[in-house]
Every structure is written in structure tokens, then in C-alpha cells.
Amino acid sequence: MNRIRLLPEQVANQIAAGEVVERPASVVKELVENALDAQATAITAEIQAGGRSLIRITDNGLGMSRDDALLCLERHATSKIQTAHDLSSITTMGFRGEALPSIASVSRFTLTTREQEPATSEATQVVIHGGKLLEVQAAGAPPGTCAEVRHLFFNLPARRKFLRSEETERVHIQHYLTLAALAFPQVAFTFVQDQTTVWRMPALKAGDGSSRLTALEERMKLLHGGGQDLIRLDAKFSLPAFHEADRPASTAATLHVWGLMGAPGVSRATRDNQYLFVNRRPVENRGLNFALIEGYHTALMKGRFPVCCLFLEIDPGEVDVNVHPAKREVKFHSEKSVRQAVAQAVRQTLLQFHAPLPCRPPESPATQSASPRVGSKPFLPTQSPAAEPRDLPLAQPACPPQPPLASGLPIPPPAFAPASQNQSVSSGIQAKPPLPPGAIPPVSPAPFAPPPPLLSVPLRLVGVLGNLYVLLESDRGLVLLDQHAAHERVLYEQMLRRLEQGGASSQRLLLPETIELPPRDAQFVREQLPALTRLGVGLSEFGERTFLLDALPPFVHAAHPRQFVFDLLDELKAAGQDVNALRLGEQTIAKTVCRHAVKAHDPLAGPELEQLLQDLRQCAMPYTCPHGRPTLIEMSFRELEKKFGRIQ
């Protein structure tokens, strides 16, 4: 008797459903993707009991004929690919042809569809229960498709009992619909839960450039409200060419990174507010997650995560979307280059968020005295010498303006070349100075312009609270400055600039120490010796796997020099070999400036506070300290009026 035999079709479909249909949200995902592939411009999702009892997805897409309606319920039947070669250039959301038969095998499934072209007078309705075809008949329905899924997993009680509560399943469904609505703002979405409309979003005009970003902003407001402080990102890169039998070696792919990201100081405790899309497909990719962290760098506190809605557009041949059963993960051909490009795009956008203002004549006293003032003379702490309110004019950089400090957010030498004509990084601000060498030049500002950065508006010194928080007034409201965090940022960038310009000096150790490393680490250190020398670490080869440590930077006070070197090497390996050499000492520099910065309860005179604010304005990343904590907090007049009950 043969021990190997073919599985029945129904059993094979149920096994496939174990991969494709994990929960009700998986059903919604597959059906909505089919609607999007059918060029639908309006999609309605209805659920009951968290998707357990009913899921109904209705669209106005192309629809299907009677023959196609029957054929689409067969395994691996699809209109989206024809040959194995098509897998290298997938432009649709779905392509395997497993979703509908898998769903139909574990539910009571009804498919009603009618073609758009050629126009027909009747639709086709197919009814399947648990994978068994029960009925095929003509029906009346508008052009498009309606897929109705009832009693999911009714024939698999073991799977059904593992479903979570109705509320949990509803949250998963709403999360996917949020992703779809963000990825396709040109499509109208309606979400109905238990016969109650949760949202009804109209289709938006989403072309290219600023109109696409504007549409994305509108969708974000509809889905999350207007409270998120997001800035625009738009950059293009040329990825390195690679050799392939059917592709010329000189061909290089273009990567377009665009979307919205949190301004400096905006972060969350989890990655739940990170939306990443590759060719409009929502994805999970650890490399992209690390790229975001790398891009924010010192603008992010430890243990916090960026907020973003980023889209990567790349040649379909450069990305493999067939590496995960549910198509959640993707794999890039040039993984390292894509990661570096995303990090650089984020980094440059943050630098552009606060770019030094262009040169202009100094304001006259009359002009300065015209700064907006609200209320009478404020109360000032008696122990603070800053006893008189004063206007702090806008920063007036010398001509030409000093370029932003590259090492404040280290820019690695990219393994790719920026696209020459169309590349851009735009954060929506209007004043943009020349960028440092190697940076991405901005395009013309978009018609939509968010409020200017806080340090780009006039600020008037009001007083000091608790010898720590400096109270400032702008035409927008109240501004609080943490003098310790602000001084940390100023000292941090000044020290990095000195290291960048001339390298660090070294201080000899009284007793040199030997460091023995494993073969792989020894080779890694051998490649990084020039970077370590520039930092001021005196390390030289002393054998095949042994190195001699005889000097450290003067600002390092390490009780255990060998451990200090090990920590530096760990940081370099974690950041990547192409990261700026100054990254090696950033953590030590951050600790050093923390000790030397002004502390809480250190009284500062008015001129000292003015100078601190001016120095902060000249920083490349002035809105966070080196540890990612905010240096400035703003409370608008509207917020104050709400707190005092003047408005609702």
C-alpha cells in the first residue's frame, strides 16, 4: 500500500487557508487588495461581530464575467501573472490566486460580480459553503464585485476558538483599512461596523509631487486628527547597478522616498505609528525600521520610536514580495543601499526643518520693539538677573551662512549616487540655504506650507522659572526652553565640529594595554584603524590578532581603557561600517557635555540667555538634546485659552 497520496482539493484549500487566512483581518486584506487590483475607485467594508459573523467588501471595479467568476475560485487561478518571469516585476497587490478559494473553503461565501466592460444587464452570483459549490445564478447588481464572507471558520472549530475578542479583531481590521486608505487616497473608503458607519472618506486628487503629499496629509487628518506634528519628506536616489544575465550592468534603479515624518521631538513608545509602504504595499522590514532610527539619531530619545508614513517607490524587479505567505515582508536586492537611502532622506529632512535663515540687514530698534506683546509686564524671579523683558531678534548668520553641522546627524558616505535631476528633500519650509557638500538639494517649496519652525520666529524673553525653564513669548504663544538641554545641544555640536575639522588630539596612557580579539573582530578593527586614529584612539597592530592601545582622547575619562575600546567597536559594528567616524565618540561626547552644560538652578543673566538662544539657533538639530529630549516646548494661545475656559 502506498504511503504517499494526493490530498483532496478541499483539504489542500483549508491548509492554504492556514497561511492566507489567519484572522478576519486577513480576509479583509485579501478582498480589498483584489478590489484595488480591479481598479476600484470606491470600496465599502462592512463587518459584524468583529468579522466573525460577516465580512462584506463591495467595490466598483472592473468586475468579472460568469466564466471568470467560477474560475477565480479555483486554486492558483489569477489574471495578474502568466509566467514565472512575471514574479520579478509584480505591480499588483495580489498575484498567487489563493485568496478566494482559501476563504471559500473556511466560510459561507457568496460572490456577486458584474463586468464594467462590456456592459451587461445581469450579474453572476456564486454561493460556496465550506469549499462546496452550492449555487450559480444570475443576479441584479451594479457593476463591480461584492464578496460576502459569513461565519468564518464555521467548519474548523479548532481555528475559530483561537480568534480573539470581537473588539480585538475589529481593531486589526480597522488597522489594515487605515493602511489601505493611506496608500490609496485616490480611492474612497467606507467602513461600517455592526451597521454603524465608522468613517466615510471621499476620494482625493493624488497626482504627483505636492498634490500627492497634500492628499496624504488630508487622509492622516481624517484618520488620526490634526494633532500630529508631521513634516514632508521627498527624495530620490539612484541605487547601484548589479549584474544579471538579462539586464545590462550599467542599468541603475531609482528609489523614490516620500511621505510624512515626525518633526524633531515627536516620538512614540512603540512602532504602532510607523506606516511603511513599498510600491503602495504595506510591509514590515527590520532594515527600514533600523534606517528610521539611524536617520533620527540624536533627535530621538532612547526607547522611543519615530512617527512616520513613508512610501518607497522602486523598480518591481528590485524587490521580492513573494518571501512571506501573507505578503507582509519584502526583500530588496540592494538591501544595504535602500537602508542607507532611507536614513539619509530622514536625516536631511530633519536638517532642513531648521535651516539657518538667509542673510538680511539687522532690524532697527523700532522694528524690534514692534514684536508682538500680550498682557502687561510679566512677573520675573527676583533671583534671576534677567529682570527686564527683551526681544530676541531672529538669528542673523554671517554672510555666507555657516552650513549645518554634518556630524550633528552623521551622514555616511552613501554606496549610491543621488539622482541628478529630480532628487529632492522638502520639508515644506520656505527659506532653504545652500546645503553642505554631498547633501540633497531641495526643490521649490510645495504650495502647502506648515507653520515655520519655532526658532525661525521672533522670541521675547519673559523670565526664568525655577532657574531651569526659560520663559519666552512668540506671536504664536508661550515657549519654554530647558537651559540644560539647550546648552547640551550647543556644546555637543561645537565639540563634534572641532573633531570634524581637525581631528581629536590624543592623551598617552601611562601603561599601554594589549587587546586580543577573535579573527573576525581583528579584521574589522584593522579596517577601522584610520577612523579610530582620527577620533584620538591610539590603537596599532601588535600581532595577528593583538592590538596595542597607548592613547585615548583627552575628553575621555575611562577607568578601564580596554572596555572603552570594546564599547566603541560595538557601537561601530551596530551602526555599520559606512557611518561617519565621529559616530564612534558621540556617546562619550554626549556624556561629557552633560557634565559641563549648565545645570538646573544655575542662574543665568539676561545676556547669557540671549547668547544661549542664538547659539541654539545656529545648531543643525536645535530641538533636541544629544539624548533626544526636547529643548523647547510650545503652548499656543489656543491651548492656553482652552485651559482658561475662554474657548471650548
PDB file of C-alpha atoms in Angstrom, residues 13-14 16-27 51-53 102-108 130 149-164 169:
ATOM      1  CA  ASN A  13      -7.546  24.665   0.281  1.00  0.00           C
ATOM      2  CA  GLN A  14      -8.001  24.515   4.050  1.00  0.00           C
ATOM      3  CA  ALA A  16      -3.651  27.060   2.293  1.00  0.00           C
ATOM      4  CA  ALA A  17      -6.201  28.970   4.360  1.00  0.00           C
ATOM      5  CA  GLY A  18      -3.998  28.374   7.388  1.00  0.00           C
ATOM      6  CA  GLU A  19      -1.359  30.553   5.730  1.00  0.00           C
ATOM      7  CA  VAL A  20      -3.550  33.097   3.964  1.00  0.00           C
ATOM      8  CA  VAL A  21      -6.470  33.426   6.405  1.00  0.00           C
ATOM      9  CA  GLU A  22      -5.095  33.919   9.895  1.00  0.00           C
ATOM     10  CA  ARG A  23      -7.997  36.001  11.221  1.00  0.00           C
ATOM     11  CA  PRO A  24     -10.865  38.170   9.899  1.00  0.00           C
ATOM     12  CA  ALA A  25      -8.439  40.994   9.113  1.00  0.00           C
ATOM     13  CA  SER A  26      -6.654  38.641   6.684  1.00  0.00           C
ATOM     14  CA  VAL A  27      -9.918  38.158   4.796  1.00  0.00           C
ATOM     15  CA  GLY A  51     -15.698  39.891  11.291  1.00  0.00           C
ATOM     16  CA  ARG A  52     -16.721  36.579  12.826  1.00  0.00           C
ATOM     17  CA  SER A  53     -20.290  36.577  11.526  1.00  0.00           C
ATOM     18  CA  SER A 102      -8.905  29.575   0.645  1.00  0.00           C
ATOM     19  CA  ILE A 103     -11.538  31.936   2.059  1.00  0.00           C
ATOM     20  CA  ALA A 104     -14.376  30.000   0.455  1.00  0.00           C
ATOM     21  CA  SER A 105     -13.128  26.742   1.995  1.00  0.00           C
ATOM     22  CA  VAL A 106     -13.486  28.020   5.590  1.00  0.00           C
ATOM     23  CA  SER A 107     -16.664  30.116   5.386  1.00  0.00           C
ATOM     24  CA  ARG A 108     -20.074  30.548   3.835  1.00  0.00           C
ATOM     25  CA  GLY A 130     -17.062  25.214   3.209  1.00  0.00           C
ATOM     26  CA  VAL A 149     -17.989  36.047   3.958  1.00  0.00           C
ATOM     27  CA  ARG A 150     -20.219  34.685   6.738  1.00  0.00           C
ATOM     28  CA  HIS A 151     -19.387  32.506   9.751  1.00  0.00           C
ATOM     29  CA  LEU A 152     -15.628  32.391   9.248  1.00  0.00           C
ATOM     30  CA  PHE A 153     -14.089  29.040  10.325  1.00  0.00           C
ATOM     31  CA  PHE A 154     -17.556  27.536  10.926  1.00  0.00           C
ATOM     32  CA  ASN A 155     -16.206  24.176   9.733  1.00  0.00           C
ATOM     33  CA  LEU A 156     -12.919  24.476  11.655  1.00  0.00           C
ATOM     34  CA  PRO A 157     -13.891  24.913  15.316  1.00  0.00           C
ATOM     35  CA  ALA A 158     -10.264  24.481  16.404  1.00  0.00           C
ATOM     36  CA  ARG A 159      -9.317  27.570  14.381  1.00  0.00           C
ATOM     37  CA  ARG A 160     -12.390  29.527  15.429  1.00  0.00           C
ATOM     38  CA  LYS A 161     -11.711  29.153  19.144  1.00  0.00           C
ATOM     39  CA  PHE A 162      -8.308  30.792  18.699  1.00  0.00           C
ATOM     40  CA  LEU A 163      -9.865  34.017  17.457  1.00  0.00           C
ATOM     41  CA  ARG A 164      -9.649  36.911  19.902  1.00  0.00           C
ATOM     42  CA  GLU A 169     -10.499  41.503  15.739  1.00  0.00           C
TER      43      GLU A 169
END
